């Protein structure tokens, strides 16, 4: 299943947040979305997942989601969005409970995704006892449990300290190599973008328009050992964005 | 075949590339205040009540008609009595609330800052808070006499405890990082309390004021049980004694409006003092 | 010469009429007393206020609270006022319509019925005790309902939630006329009863006897005027009218005089001449209250009453 | 010259490399509960009070001696009356509090979830909350009679409003990101309310329970003004009527202990239900 | 003024947080402190600034602070620690108000440090209106206002998004080149450590011990254009820490 955005424009009241955004997410690809603070990245992702309705334009699912997908468009959030009153397993189970699955099927799925994210031993642990990295792993396990057609990830690593981020980035690459999931990945971090993205969509300042779409052809498995080469891509992206990032930084929030 | 044509065919052609708009599943869970609805509901209720009274479905003993209540209120205004009552009550309210708040602030601050004070104050407050003030009225008369003192004292006692709780809760919730920042810059203890702890506790203190103000108004009737000739509470008590339900409800409505006015004022104060939020 | 300032606690009831008469007609002034009238919503706080020193004199029924204050040495009875005895006006005993229908036709039938009163230890409670004593059943055979306030009692009997109560005549008679309840007897028929007394602080009795004497002298004049107006069948209507006008200043002041006058007249009760005190009945009351645990065991008549100011009757 | 030797010379040799330990400037601003102090203070106060009573410095009218209060309490226990009073009061408390809480939960939840309900309920609650329940007692008698209903109703009314406020405040404060997460996984509306909104609002609801329980206890005296023969409130009222200050204070102490017991129970409940925090 | 730690060991209750830590901070140098989550970095910094007292060992100031230093050991916090009820200028002014300065002197200092951090136009703005990067700049201005002998910085950039972090990192380098301040800089981010540190102190997992002290000789001004070379240093540090970071990540918080 592919996703296709056509001429998306969005407003909050009088504030134009997105203007005429147009791109596609093909199956099996990771599309990274970068742009300065407040340019509408999160908004765009919410539109993609049907959590908000665009003012103009349309967002289409092309093709049917793979059979057995319980929730084709599935989010991974920056703040993990785990229910603090449920254990790791409970948090995964939550998203299965509204589907017609037997208790056994459900616990099998839970055990399976926890194993795939190396969390089996943490099944019965409450979120507050987990480190940030572990929490995000639980959130990823939860996302995998509904067999998504496309993952919508909103800065999934930005709430983590940079060592944990490094570890999780490796895990994500490994996961992709194994499962070839489709994803739209929002980030501020250009290093993440060049490590994960098959395609990097660069947005301008608010109202967010597409400045450039950069394709990175190097296979994901090779990137870890070509950091210097990627550094070049990254520097190019940074040059594209630097001025706007600075301007966004100096912007006052309206009172 | 265009995407649009495919979209028409819907889920039927499962294997073929179908284009469907992403289904919307957000929204909700964000109730907004709608001023008009509240007003309309209020008027409708009033209308039904009046209708019930007129048709005799609500007996006059059970509840007087809104017009009767309004008439009682009008009498009160026309005769000028309302100002006597309001004046007396407001004076008691202000004195009692102000005294209770001031004492509560001091004690609450001490409990928030010093282990010793906390250890002494907290259990005492926990034990004395749930004591009904009406139960103590006979003692209040002996302690403070039947003048204004005992009435003010009733309200003062009622507002003191919730203020203590709000203040030390507020001090507890001041961001410890800010205090550590103050210490790291060598600020004096007094500066830290004045410039960091107090402003940081202000939101909690102000919301404590809402509670203590509501309690002060509720206690007005109890306070004015002690030989008050004037005051909204005394007016209500007298109306109750005479079973003059129209005056009773009019008095209660005045208290309710007083409560709304106080909460509006506190809302303004919050907006002013907490404009940094 | 400088007048002695005293505070007199009062309720806006006709039973406090002598206070108003003595005040308005300057009888206190004549005795060199500068009296301030202090109004209360209920009788109980007057006694407490005397104990706390806010008030010097008061008039009230002998209630549980009063005995307790007397026992603590705070207040002392110095004279009598309103009394019930056969042949004079006084309180009625009423039944609710529902109870009447069901057979409650006289105080003797009260066994097994409910009884409205303000509080335990109030004079209404005592009346129930007297009824039980007279008709030979136990007080516990009556279900006592303390309702704090007289209007609550009236409302409860009117609506049939409680079967019976005692009530002052100017309320009782109109209630029966309106068909809201039935009078089934009179308190006076239960025997003589010293209902209210004049009292002051123990300090006044011990240290300012002269003040108490002057107060009582003035008060007795007020009583005399009241008796002349309301208890004398041959009373001069003009004199009566003058007294009603004085009382109207304090009672039913929000109604016009014409509307208030009948109620004021109907509210007339018997007041003993010269503030005489029925000391035997007071001893009887004290014993009853003590028996029911409503007055301290340690309280004695001597501690509670100073009989040296007024005549005592047996 | 070693660092240590330099340190000895202190600030005198300003230009030379002096070694001084970094000055400590942290600490404080973290009062800890010290159980013992509270107990000791309580005992000391009690001792002073007893002493004052014994020496006659505190007249028996002003305040009975603690031993007299304890004696009154002992009497109550020995005679077994306490169980009658407690039983009657607890029944009223439980029924009233339970009813008020249940209704408050429903109405508060509605106000927290639906704009319409919010618009109708919030102003009504704001207007009715500061109405003193004692003012309404004469009407309660007419509406609910003098049986248990009116007593329970008094407590119910008193607990309903704060519960509504706590519940809709709690719902408002549920992390919107969690709700959005639920929606994004296609959870049904009911699932979101049951599994996300309610548990998320639970801390606020439980702390609302603390307030409503305290109010319920405070209202006990008011409720038992209406023809109650048994009940702690009735016992206190009687003691007040009889000016039996020892019994009065004993009754008040029972209410205070009841309050502490309820708050302890709620503390346990919080620890159990909110162990995920 | 130098700082010297000697045999620092610290406990919280029974929990040993630091064991026998021993290093120095020389004037004009930036010492970076890295280590896995929960290894006691923040604790160490609190000990350095006198906010806590070590259980064992001593922390010495060698030499007098420069004349005119109002607060020799000055923190910059991860969460900015700005008073939300004071404007940018008010937050700077706060730390001067307890010193015997005339009103004029004070406002001159405030204006000066705001200018040095390019914040002059934001003087009258409340923190809530500022972006994260601007908030941290205000905090740095505040720190400069008391003319510190040594800055103690606890992950000053980790609460910022990575683009802003990049911008602020450049600002910090620039500031150091101009003012040559002394600093002890705690971070999780190895890239920051190799960009800023003259000396990088690597701590082990809790209880934190010193694993290695790496000196980086390349002058700060050159590092921006030698990212590839630094990448090597960084990879070496990461190899040193990777295992421990993973273990720290999988640790359960005690309930
Ligand atoms: N629900 C909303 N109502 C009104 N304005 C909103 C809402 N959500 C976002 N905005 C505004 O829309 C703009 C874009 O917000 P958005 O969160 O999409 O940006 P972003 O690119 O994700 O920013 P960041 O990098 O900080 O995450 C911002 O100016 C924000 O203030
Ligand atoms: N005040 C305190 N009381 C008790 N334990 C504490 C306290 N402060 C910190 N700790 C514990 O000490 C250990 C070290 O904490 P510290 O904050 O110094 O680590 P850190 O290296 O700064 O971690 P991070 O990288 O997460 O910031 C942690 O296990 C923490 O739980
Ligand atoms: Mg965003
Ligand atoms: Mg830290």
Short mmCIF file of N, CA and C in Angstrom, two decimals, chain B residues 138 141-142 145-146 228-229 237 240-241 243, chain C residues 12 38 40-41 48-49 52 54 149 151 155:
data_model
loop_
_atom_site.label_atom_id
_atom_site.label_comp_id
_atom_site.label_asym_id
_atom_site.label_seq_id
_atom_site.Cartn_x
_atom_site.Cartn_y
_atom_site.Cartn_z
N UNK B 138 -21.40 27.15 69.92
CA UNK B 138 -21.58 27.49 71.35
C UNK B 138 -20.26 27.91 71.98
N UNK B 141 -19.15 31.41 70.96
CA UNK B 141 -19.81 32.49 71.69
C UNK B 141 -19.05 32.77 72.97
N UNK B 142 -18.67 31.69 73.65
CA UNK B 142 -17.97 31.89 74.92
C UNK B 142 -16.58 32.47 74.68
N UNK B 145 -17.47 36.00 72.30
CA UNK B 145 -18.63 36.84 72.55
C UNK B 145 -19.64 36.75 71.42
N UNK B 146 -20.64 37.65 71.46
CA UNK B 146 -21.68 37.58 70.44
C UNK B 146 -21.55 38.73 69.46
N UNK B 228 -26.87 37.66 64.83
CA UNK B 228 -26.66 38.74 63.87
C UNK B 228 -28.01 39.32 63.51
N UNK B 229 -28.11 40.65 63.48
CA UNK B 229 -29.38 41.22 63.08
C UNK B 229 -29.41 41.45 61.58
N UNK B 237 -31.70 32.97 57.56
CA UNK B 237 -32.13 32.27 58.77
C UNK B 237 -33.51 32.73 59.19
N UNK B 240 -36.02 31.38 56.95
CA UNK B 240 -36.24 29.98 57.28
C UNK B 240 -37.12 29.85 58.51
N UNK B 241 -36.89 30.69 59.49
CA UNK B 241 -37.69 30.67 60.71
C UNK B 241 -39.14 30.94 60.42
N UNK B 243 -40.51 30.40 57.57
CA UNK B 243 -40.91 29.57 56.45
C UNK B 243 -41.29 30.43 55.25
N UNK C 12 -37.62 38.53 69.58
CA UNK C 12 -38.76 39.30 69.07
C UNK C 12 -40.03 38.46 69.19
N UNK C 38 -30.51 43.71 73.18
CA UNK C 38 -29.71 42.95 72.21
C UNK C 38 -30.57 41.79 71.73
N UNK C 40 -31.70 38.36 69.73
CA UNK C 40 -31.18 37.05 69.34
C UNK C 40 -32.18 36.33 68.46
N UNK C 41 -31.70 35.31 67.75
CA UNK C 41 -32.59 34.49 66.91
C UNK C 41 -33.13 33.31 67.69
N UNK C 48 -25.91 31.66 76.95
CA UNK C 48 -24.48 31.54 76.69
C UNK C 48 -23.83 32.92 76.69
N UNK C 49 -24.56 33.91 76.14
CA UNK C 49 -23.99 35.26 76.08
C UNK C 49 -23.88 35.86 77.47
N UNK C 52 -20.77 34.47 78.80
CA UNK C 52 -19.57 35.06 78.21
C UNK C 52 -19.43 36.53 78.56
N UNK C 54 -21.39 39.02 77.58
CA UNK C 54 -21.86 39.96 76.57
C UNK C 54 -23.21 40.56 76.94
N UNK C 149 -35.91 23.85 64.95
CA UNK C 149 -36.60 25.14 64.83
C UNK C 149 -38.10 24.95 64.89
N UNK C 151 -40.46 26.56 63.16
CA UNK C 151 -41.11 26.40 61.86
C UNK C 151 -40.98 25.00 61.31
N UNK C 155 -44.03 22.73 60.15
CA UNK C 155 -44.06 22.13 58.82
C UNK C 155 -44.22 20.63 58.93
#
